[in-house]
Short mmCIF file of C-alpha atoms and ligand atoms in Angstrom, two decimals:
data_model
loop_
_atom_site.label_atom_id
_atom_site.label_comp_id
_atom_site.label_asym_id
_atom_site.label_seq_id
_atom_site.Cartn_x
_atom_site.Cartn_y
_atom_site.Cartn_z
CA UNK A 650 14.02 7.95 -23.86
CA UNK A 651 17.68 8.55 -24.23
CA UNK A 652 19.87 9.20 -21.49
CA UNK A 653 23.32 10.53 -22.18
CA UNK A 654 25.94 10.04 -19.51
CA UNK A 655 28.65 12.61 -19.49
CA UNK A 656 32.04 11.45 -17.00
CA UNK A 657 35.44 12.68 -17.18
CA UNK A 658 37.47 11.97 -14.35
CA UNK A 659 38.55 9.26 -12.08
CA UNK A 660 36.25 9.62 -9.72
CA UNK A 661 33.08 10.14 -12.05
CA UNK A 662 33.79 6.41 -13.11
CA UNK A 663 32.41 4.42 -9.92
CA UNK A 664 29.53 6.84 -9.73
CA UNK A 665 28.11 6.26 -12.79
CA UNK A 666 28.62 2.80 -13.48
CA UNK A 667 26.08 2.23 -10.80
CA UNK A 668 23.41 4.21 -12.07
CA UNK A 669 23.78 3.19 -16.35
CA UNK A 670 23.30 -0.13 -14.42
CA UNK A 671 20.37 0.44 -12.67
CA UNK A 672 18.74 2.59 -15.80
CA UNK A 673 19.35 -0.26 -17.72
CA UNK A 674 17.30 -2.18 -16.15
CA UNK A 675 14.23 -0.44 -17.34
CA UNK A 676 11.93 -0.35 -19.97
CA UNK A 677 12.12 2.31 -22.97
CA UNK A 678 15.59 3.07 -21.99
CA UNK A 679 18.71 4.06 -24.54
CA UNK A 680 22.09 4.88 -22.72
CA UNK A 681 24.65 6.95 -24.24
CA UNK A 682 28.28 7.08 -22.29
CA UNK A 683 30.39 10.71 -22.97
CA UNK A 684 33.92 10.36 -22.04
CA UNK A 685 35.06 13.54 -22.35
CA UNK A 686 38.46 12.53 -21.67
CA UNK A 687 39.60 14.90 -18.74
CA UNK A 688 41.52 11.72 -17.71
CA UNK A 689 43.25 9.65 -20.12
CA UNK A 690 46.18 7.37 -18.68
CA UNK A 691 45.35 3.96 -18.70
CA UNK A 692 45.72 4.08 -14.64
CA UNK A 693 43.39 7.03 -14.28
CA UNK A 694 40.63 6.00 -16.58
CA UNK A 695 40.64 2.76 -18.54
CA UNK A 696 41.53 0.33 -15.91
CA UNK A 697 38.20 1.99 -13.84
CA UNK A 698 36.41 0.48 -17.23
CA UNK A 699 37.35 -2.83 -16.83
CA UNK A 700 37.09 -3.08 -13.16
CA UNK A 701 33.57 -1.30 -12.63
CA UNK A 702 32.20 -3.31 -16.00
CA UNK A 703 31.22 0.28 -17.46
CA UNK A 704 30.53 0.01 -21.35
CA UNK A 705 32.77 0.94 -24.11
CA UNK A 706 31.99 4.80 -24.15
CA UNK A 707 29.91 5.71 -27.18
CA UNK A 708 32.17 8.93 -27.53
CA UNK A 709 35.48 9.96 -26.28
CA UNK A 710 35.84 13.90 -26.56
CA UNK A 711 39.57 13.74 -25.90
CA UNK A 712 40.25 17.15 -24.01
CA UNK A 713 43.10 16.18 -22.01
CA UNK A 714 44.55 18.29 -19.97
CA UNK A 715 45.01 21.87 -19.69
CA UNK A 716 44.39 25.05 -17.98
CA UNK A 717 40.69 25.03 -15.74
CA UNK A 718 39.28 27.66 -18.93
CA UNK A 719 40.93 25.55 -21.88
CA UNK A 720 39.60 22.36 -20.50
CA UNK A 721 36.08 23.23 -19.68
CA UNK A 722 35.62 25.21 -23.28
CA UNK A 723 37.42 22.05 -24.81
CA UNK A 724 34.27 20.04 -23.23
CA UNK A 725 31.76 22.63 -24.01
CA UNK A 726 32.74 22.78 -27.92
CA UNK A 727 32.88 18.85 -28.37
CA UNK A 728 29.93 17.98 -26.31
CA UNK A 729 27.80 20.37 -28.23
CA UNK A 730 28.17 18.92 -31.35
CA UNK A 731 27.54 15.97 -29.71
CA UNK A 732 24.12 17.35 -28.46
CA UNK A 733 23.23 18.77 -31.51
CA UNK A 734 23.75 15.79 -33.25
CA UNK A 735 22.29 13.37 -30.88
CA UNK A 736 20.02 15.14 -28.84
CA UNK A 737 19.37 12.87 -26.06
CA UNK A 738 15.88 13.65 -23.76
CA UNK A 739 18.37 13.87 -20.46
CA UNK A 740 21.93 14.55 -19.77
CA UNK A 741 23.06 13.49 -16.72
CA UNK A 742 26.51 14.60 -14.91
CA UNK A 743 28.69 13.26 -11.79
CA UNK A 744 30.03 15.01 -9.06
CA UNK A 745 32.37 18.03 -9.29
CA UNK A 746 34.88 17.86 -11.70
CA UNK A 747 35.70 20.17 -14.86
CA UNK A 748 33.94 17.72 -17.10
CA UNK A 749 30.53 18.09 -14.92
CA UNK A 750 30.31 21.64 -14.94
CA UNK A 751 31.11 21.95 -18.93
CA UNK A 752 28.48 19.30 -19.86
CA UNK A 753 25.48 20.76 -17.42
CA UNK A 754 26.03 24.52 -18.79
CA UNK A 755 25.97 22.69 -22.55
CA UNK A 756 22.89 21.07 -21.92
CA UNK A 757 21.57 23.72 -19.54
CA UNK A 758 21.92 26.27 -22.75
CA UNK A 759 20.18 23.37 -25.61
CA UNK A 760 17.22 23.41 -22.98
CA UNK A 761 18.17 19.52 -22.57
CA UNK A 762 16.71 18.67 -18.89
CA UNK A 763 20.33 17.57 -16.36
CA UNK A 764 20.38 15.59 -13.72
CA UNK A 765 23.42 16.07 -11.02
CA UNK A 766 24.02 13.09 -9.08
CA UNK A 767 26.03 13.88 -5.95
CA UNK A 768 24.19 17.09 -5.88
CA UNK A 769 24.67 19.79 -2.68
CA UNK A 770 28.19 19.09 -1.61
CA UNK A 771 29.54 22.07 -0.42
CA UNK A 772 32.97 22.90 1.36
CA UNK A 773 32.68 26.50 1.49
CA UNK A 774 35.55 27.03 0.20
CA UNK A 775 35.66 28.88 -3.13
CA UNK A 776 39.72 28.56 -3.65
CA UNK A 777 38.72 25.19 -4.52
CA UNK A 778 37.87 25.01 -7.90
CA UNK A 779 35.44 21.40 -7.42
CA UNK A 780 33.40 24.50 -5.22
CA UNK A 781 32.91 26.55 -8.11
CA UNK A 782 31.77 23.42 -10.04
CA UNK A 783 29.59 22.09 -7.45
CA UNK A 784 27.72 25.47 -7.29
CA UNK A 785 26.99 26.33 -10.49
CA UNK A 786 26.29 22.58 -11.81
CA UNK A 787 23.66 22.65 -9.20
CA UNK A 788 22.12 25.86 -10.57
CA UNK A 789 21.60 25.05 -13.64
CA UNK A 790 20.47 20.73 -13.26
CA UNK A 791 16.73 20.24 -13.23
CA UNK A 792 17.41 16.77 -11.06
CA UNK A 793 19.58 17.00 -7.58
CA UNK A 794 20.31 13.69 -6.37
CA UNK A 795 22.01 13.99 -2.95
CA UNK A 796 24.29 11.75 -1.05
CA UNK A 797 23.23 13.24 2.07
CA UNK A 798 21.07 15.20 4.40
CA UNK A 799 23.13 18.43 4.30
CA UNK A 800 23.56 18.27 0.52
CA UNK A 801 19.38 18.97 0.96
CA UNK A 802 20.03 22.30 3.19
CA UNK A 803 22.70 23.61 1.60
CA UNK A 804 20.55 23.74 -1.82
CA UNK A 805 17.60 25.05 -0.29
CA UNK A 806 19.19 27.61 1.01
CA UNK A 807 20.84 28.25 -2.45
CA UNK A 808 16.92 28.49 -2.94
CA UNK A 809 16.47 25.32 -5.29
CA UNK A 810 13.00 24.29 -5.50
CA UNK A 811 12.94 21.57 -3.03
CA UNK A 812 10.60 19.70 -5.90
CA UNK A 813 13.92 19.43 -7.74
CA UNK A 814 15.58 17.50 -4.85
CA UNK A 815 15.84 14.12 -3.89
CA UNK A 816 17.92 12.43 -1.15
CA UNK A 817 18.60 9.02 -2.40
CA UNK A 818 22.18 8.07 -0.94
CA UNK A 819 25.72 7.46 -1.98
CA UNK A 820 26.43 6.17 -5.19
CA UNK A 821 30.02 5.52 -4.55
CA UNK A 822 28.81 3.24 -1.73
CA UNK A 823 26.64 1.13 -3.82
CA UNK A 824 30.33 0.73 -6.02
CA UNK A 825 31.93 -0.54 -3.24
CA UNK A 826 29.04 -2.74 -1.66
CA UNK A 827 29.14 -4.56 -5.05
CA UNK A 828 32.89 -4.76 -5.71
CA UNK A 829 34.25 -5.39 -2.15
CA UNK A 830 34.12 -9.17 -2.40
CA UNK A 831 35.78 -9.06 -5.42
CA UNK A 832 38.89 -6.70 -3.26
CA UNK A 833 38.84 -8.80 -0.90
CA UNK A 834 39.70 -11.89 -3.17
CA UNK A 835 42.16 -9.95 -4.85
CA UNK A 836 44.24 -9.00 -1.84
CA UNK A 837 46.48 -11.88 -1.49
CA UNK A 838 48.04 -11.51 -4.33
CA UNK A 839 48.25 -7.67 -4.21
CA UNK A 840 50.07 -7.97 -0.54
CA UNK A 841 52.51 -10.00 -1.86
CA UNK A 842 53.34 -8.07 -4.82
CA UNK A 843 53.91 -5.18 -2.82
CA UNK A 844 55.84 -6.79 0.02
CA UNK A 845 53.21 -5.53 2.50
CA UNK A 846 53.95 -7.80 5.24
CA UNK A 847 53.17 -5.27 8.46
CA UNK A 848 50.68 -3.09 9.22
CA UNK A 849 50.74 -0.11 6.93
CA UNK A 850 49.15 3.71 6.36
CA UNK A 851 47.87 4.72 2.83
CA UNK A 852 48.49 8.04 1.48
CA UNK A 853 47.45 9.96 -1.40
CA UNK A 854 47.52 13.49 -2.37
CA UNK A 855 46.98 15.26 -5.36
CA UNK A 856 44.86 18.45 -4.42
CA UNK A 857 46.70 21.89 -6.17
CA UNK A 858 46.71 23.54 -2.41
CA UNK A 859 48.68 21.04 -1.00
CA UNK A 860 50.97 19.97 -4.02
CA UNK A 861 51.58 22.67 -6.56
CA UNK A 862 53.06 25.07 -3.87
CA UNK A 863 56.77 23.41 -3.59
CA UNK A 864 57.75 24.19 0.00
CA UNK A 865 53.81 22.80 0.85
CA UNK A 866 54.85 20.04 -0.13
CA UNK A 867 58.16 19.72 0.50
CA UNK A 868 57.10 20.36 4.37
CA UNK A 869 54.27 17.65 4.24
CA UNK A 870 56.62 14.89 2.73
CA UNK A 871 59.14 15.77 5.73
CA UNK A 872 56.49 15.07 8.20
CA UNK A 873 54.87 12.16 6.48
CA UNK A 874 58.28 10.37 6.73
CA UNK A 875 57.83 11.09 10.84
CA UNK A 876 54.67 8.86 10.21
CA UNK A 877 56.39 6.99 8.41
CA UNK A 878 59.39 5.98 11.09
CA UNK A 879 56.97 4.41 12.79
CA UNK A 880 54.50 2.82 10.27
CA UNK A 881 55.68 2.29 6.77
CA UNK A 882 53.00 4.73 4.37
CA UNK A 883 52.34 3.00 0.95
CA UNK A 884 51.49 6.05 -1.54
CA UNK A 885 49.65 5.68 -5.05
CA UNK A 886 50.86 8.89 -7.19
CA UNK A 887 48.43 10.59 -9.34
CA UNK A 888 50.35 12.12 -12.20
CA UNK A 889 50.38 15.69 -10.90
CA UNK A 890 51.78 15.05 -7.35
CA UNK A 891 54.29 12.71 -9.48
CA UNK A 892 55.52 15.59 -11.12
CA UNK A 893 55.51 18.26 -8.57
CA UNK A 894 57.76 15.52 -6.57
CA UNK A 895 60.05 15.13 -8.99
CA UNK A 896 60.60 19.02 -9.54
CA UNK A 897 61.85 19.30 -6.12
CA UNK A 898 65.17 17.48 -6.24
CA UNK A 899 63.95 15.26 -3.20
CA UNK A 900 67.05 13.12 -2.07
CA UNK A 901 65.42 9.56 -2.87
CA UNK A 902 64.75 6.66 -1.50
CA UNK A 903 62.17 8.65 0.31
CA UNK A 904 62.42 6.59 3.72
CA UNK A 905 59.17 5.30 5.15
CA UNK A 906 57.42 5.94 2.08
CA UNK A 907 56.50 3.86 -0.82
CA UNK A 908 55.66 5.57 -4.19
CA UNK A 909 53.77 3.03 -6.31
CA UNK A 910 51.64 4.15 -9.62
CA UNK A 911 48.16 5.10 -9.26
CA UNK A 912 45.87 1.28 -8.75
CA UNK A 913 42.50 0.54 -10.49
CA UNK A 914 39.21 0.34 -8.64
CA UNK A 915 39.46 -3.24 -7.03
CA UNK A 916 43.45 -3.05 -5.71
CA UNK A 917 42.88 0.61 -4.60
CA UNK A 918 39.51 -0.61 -2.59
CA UNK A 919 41.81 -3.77 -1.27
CA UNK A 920 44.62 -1.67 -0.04
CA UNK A 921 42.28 1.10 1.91
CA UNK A 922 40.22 -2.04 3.50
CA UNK A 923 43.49 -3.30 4.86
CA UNK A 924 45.26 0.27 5.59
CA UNK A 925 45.86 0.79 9.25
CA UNK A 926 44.21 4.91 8.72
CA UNK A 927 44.64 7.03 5.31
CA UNK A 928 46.00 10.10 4.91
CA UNK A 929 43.83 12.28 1.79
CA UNK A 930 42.82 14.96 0.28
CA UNK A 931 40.55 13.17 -1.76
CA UNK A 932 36.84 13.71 -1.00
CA UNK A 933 35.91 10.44 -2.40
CA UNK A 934 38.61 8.28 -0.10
CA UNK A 935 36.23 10.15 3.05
CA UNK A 936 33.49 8.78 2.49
CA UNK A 937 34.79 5.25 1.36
CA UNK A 938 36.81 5.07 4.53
CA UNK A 939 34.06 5.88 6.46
CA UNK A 940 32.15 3.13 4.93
CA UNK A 941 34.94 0.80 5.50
CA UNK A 942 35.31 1.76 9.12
CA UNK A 943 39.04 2.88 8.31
CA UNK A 944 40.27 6.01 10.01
CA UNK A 945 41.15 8.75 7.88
CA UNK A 946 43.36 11.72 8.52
CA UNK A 947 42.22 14.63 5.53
CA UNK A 948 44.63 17.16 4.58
CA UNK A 949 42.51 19.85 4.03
CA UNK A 950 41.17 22.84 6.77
CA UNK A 951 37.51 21.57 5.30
CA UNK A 952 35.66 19.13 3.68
CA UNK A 953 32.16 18.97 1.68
CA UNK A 954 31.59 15.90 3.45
CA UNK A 955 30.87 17.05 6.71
CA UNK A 956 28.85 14.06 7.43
CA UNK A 957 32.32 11.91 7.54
CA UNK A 958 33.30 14.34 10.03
CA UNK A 959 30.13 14.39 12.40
CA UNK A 960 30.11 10.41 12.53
CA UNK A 961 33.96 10.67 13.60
CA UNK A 962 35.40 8.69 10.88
CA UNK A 963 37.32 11.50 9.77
CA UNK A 964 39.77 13.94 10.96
CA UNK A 965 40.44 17.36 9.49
CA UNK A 966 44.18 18.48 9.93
CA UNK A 967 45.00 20.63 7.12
CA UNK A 968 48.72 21.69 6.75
CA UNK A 969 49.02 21.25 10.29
CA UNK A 970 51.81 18.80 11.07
CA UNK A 971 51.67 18.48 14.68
CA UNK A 972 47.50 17.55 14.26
CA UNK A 973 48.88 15.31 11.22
CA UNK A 974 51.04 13.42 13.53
CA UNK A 975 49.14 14.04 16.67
CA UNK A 976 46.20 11.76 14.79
CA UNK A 977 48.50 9.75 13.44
CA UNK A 978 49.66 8.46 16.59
CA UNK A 979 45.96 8.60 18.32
CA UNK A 980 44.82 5.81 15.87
CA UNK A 981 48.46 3.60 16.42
CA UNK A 982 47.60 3.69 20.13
CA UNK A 983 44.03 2.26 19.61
CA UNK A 984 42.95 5.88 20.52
CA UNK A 985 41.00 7.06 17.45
CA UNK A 986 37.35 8.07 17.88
CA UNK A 987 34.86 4.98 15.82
CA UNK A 988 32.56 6.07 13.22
CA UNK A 989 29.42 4.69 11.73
CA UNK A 990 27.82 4.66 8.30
CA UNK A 991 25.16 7.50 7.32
CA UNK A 992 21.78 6.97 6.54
CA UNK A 993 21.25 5.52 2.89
CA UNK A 994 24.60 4.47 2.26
CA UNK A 995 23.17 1.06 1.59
CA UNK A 996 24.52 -0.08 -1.77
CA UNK A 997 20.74 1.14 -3.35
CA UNK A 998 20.87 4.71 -4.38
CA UNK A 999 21.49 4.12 -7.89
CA UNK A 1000 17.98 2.14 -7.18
CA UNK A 1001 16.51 5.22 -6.05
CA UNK A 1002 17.76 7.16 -9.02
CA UNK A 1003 16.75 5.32 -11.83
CA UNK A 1004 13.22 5.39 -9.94
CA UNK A 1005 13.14 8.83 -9.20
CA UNK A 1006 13.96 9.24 -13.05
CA UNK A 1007 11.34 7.35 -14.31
CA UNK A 1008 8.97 9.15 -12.11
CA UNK A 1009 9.93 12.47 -13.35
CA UNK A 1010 10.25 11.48 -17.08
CA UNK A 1011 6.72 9.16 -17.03
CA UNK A 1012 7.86 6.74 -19.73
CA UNK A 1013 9.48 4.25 -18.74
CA UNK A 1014 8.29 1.74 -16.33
CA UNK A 1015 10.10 -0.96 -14.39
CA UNK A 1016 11.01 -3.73 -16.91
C1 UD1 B 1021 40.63 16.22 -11.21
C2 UD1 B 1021 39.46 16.95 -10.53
C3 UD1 B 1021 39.46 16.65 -9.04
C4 UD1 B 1021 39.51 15.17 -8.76
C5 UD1 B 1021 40.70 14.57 -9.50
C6 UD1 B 1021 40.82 13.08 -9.30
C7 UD1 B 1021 38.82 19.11 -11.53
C8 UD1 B 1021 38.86 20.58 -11.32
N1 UD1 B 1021 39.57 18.39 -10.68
O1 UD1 B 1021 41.82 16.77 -10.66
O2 UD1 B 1021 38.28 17.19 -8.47
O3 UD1 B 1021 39.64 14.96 -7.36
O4 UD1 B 1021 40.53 14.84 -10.90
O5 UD1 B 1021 41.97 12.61 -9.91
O6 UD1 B 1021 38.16 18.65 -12.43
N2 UD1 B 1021 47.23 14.00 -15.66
C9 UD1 B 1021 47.84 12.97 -16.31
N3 UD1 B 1021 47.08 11.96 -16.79
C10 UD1 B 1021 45.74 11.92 -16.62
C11 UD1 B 1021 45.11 12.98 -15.97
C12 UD1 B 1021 45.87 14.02 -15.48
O7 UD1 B 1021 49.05 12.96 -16.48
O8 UD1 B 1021 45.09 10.95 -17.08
C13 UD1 B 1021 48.04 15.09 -15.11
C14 UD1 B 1021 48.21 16.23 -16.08
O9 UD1 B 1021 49.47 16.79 -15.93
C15 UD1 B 1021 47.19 17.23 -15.62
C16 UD1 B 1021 47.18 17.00 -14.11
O10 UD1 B 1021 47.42 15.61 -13.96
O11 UD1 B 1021 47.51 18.54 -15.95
C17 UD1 B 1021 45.90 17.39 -13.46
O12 UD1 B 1021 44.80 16.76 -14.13
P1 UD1 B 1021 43.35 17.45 -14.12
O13 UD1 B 1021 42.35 16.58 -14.76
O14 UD1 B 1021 43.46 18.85 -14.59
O15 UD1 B 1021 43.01 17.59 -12.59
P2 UD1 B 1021 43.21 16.56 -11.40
O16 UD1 B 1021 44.25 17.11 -10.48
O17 UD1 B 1021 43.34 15.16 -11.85
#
């Protein structure tokens, strides 16, 4: 029974090391990693390798970057051949990115079964193109894992057979349940190398509506440096926020905030543990702060993790700066609402996936 992995992205890496783990535990059970290569600087991609322990990938389809249509027929043409050639018995795809949708239509159209793990999600939002991906990946997978309860409504009322649908938890939590210790022992030395001797905010941003629109982001810089008057904001650049910053002529140093490059899996988790709140767009950084019982502040009008809302972890602002600072300020004064952790985010759904698998495909029993 071959399995063939397909990730792309940064944040496909933590969610499937958890699961080729767990699969290859069992019995009967070939793995084959796809890297389609969506992400490709060492500090997007290889250093997520090394930190999660995720093997070697067995192919790299090198796409790169490009436009949404370039990219997603780049993954389409290389990851056929690779289908055709190896033809695996499952494919099985992460979360919402480019790279996700491309593989599952592939496989979809070679009548090779796909599994969607982080099946569900939905923001309403169809601007965003992660939407578009999360909607059609999940029409066309045989297997919907889901990280939570609405993930289960929202597809039956996209009416997929509820046979198709299982609710086994967050795989990004069981990433972080295993790897925490290893933060935490790593955060001595990361403090000091980034002079982080007070209490500090983490920021990133990266999403095209808040970034790729320069007086957006001109505007949300000016306010983050309120923030940042009052508690320094240590920011992690993803490449395309790095470059829309540096097309607008800023006058630098940027008080208030410190620009560092982006951090690999273990760091990254160390500095949000420690972060007085974080300020995101990511959807990831919603749910990990939740987990972590860190506030977070999301710059975005709506999220596809409404359960990180409901438990009052997390705060939708948008582009509103007042709210922005307004929160800001509510969590500085001991103010800010405490969350909790939803049901099944217990470090085990990869567990529950590899089972559910082995149900569905009969083969292979527990080793
Ligand atoms: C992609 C995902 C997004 C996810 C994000 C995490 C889609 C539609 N978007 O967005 O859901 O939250 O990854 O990072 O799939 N770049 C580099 N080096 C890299 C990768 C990107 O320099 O290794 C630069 C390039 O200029 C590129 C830009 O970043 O054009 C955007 O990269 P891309 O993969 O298109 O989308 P992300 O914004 O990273």
């Amino acid at each position: 029974m071959l399995f063939t992995h397909v990730v792309g992205a940064r944040p496909n890496f933590m969610k499937a090391a958890p699961v080729i783990a767990k699969l290859g535990e069992r019995r009967d059970v070939a793995q084959m990693l796809v890297h389609t290569g969506q992400h490709y600087d060492s500090s997007m991609s290889q250093v997520f390798f090394s930190d999660l322990g995720l093997p070697t990938p067995d192919v790299n389809l090198g796409v790169g970057s490009a436009s949404h249509a370039k990219q997603t027929a780049l993954v389409m043409i290389r990851f056929e051949e690779v289908l055709q050639d190896r033809r695996p018995d499952w494919v099985i795809v992460y979360g919402d990115v480019n790279s996700t949708l491309a593989a599952a239509l592939v496989a979809s159209k070679l009548h090779i079964p796909v599994a969607h793990v982080e099946a569900g999600l939905r923001s309403f939002d169809r601007t965003m193109p992660e939407e578009l991906n999360r909607i059609l990946t999940d029409q066309l997978a045989d297997l919907l894992f889901t990280p939570s309860v609405d993930g289960n409504e929202n597809l039956a009322r996209e009416g997929i057979p509820s046979s198709r649908i299982h609710f086994v938890g967050n795989v990004m939590i069981d990433t972080l349940v295993r790897l925490l210790p290893t933060a935490m022992a790593a955060w001595p030395k990361l403090k000091e190398e980034l002079a982080l001797w007070t209490r500090y905010g983490l920021l990133t941003v990266h999403r095209p509506s808040n970034v790729d629109e320069p007086q957006t982001l001109r505007s949300l810089i000016e306010v983050l440096q309120k923030i940042g008057a009052d508690i320094p904001l240590i920011f992690p650049v993803h490449p395309r926020t790095r470059q829309r910053i540096m097309s607008l002529d800023l006058v630098t140093p940027i008080s208030g905030i410190q620009f560092i490059e982006p951090l690999g899996y273990v760091d990254f988790l160390a500095l949000q543990g420690n972060a007085e709140f974080v300020i995101t767009d990511s959807g990831g950084m919603q749910e990990e702060t939740t987990y972590l019982g860190v506030p977070c502040i999301t710059l975005r009008d709506n999220t596809e993790r409404p359960v990180t809302v409901a438990i009052g972890s997390n705060k939708l602002v948008g582009n509103n700066a007042e709210r922005l600072v307004h929160e800001a300020q509510l969590i500085l004064d001991g103010a800010a609402t405490k969350g909790g952790i939803p049901p099944l985010w217990d470090g085990q759904a990869a567990g529950r996936i590899a089972d559910q698998m082995t149900k569905v495909v009969g083969q292979c029993g527990a080793a």
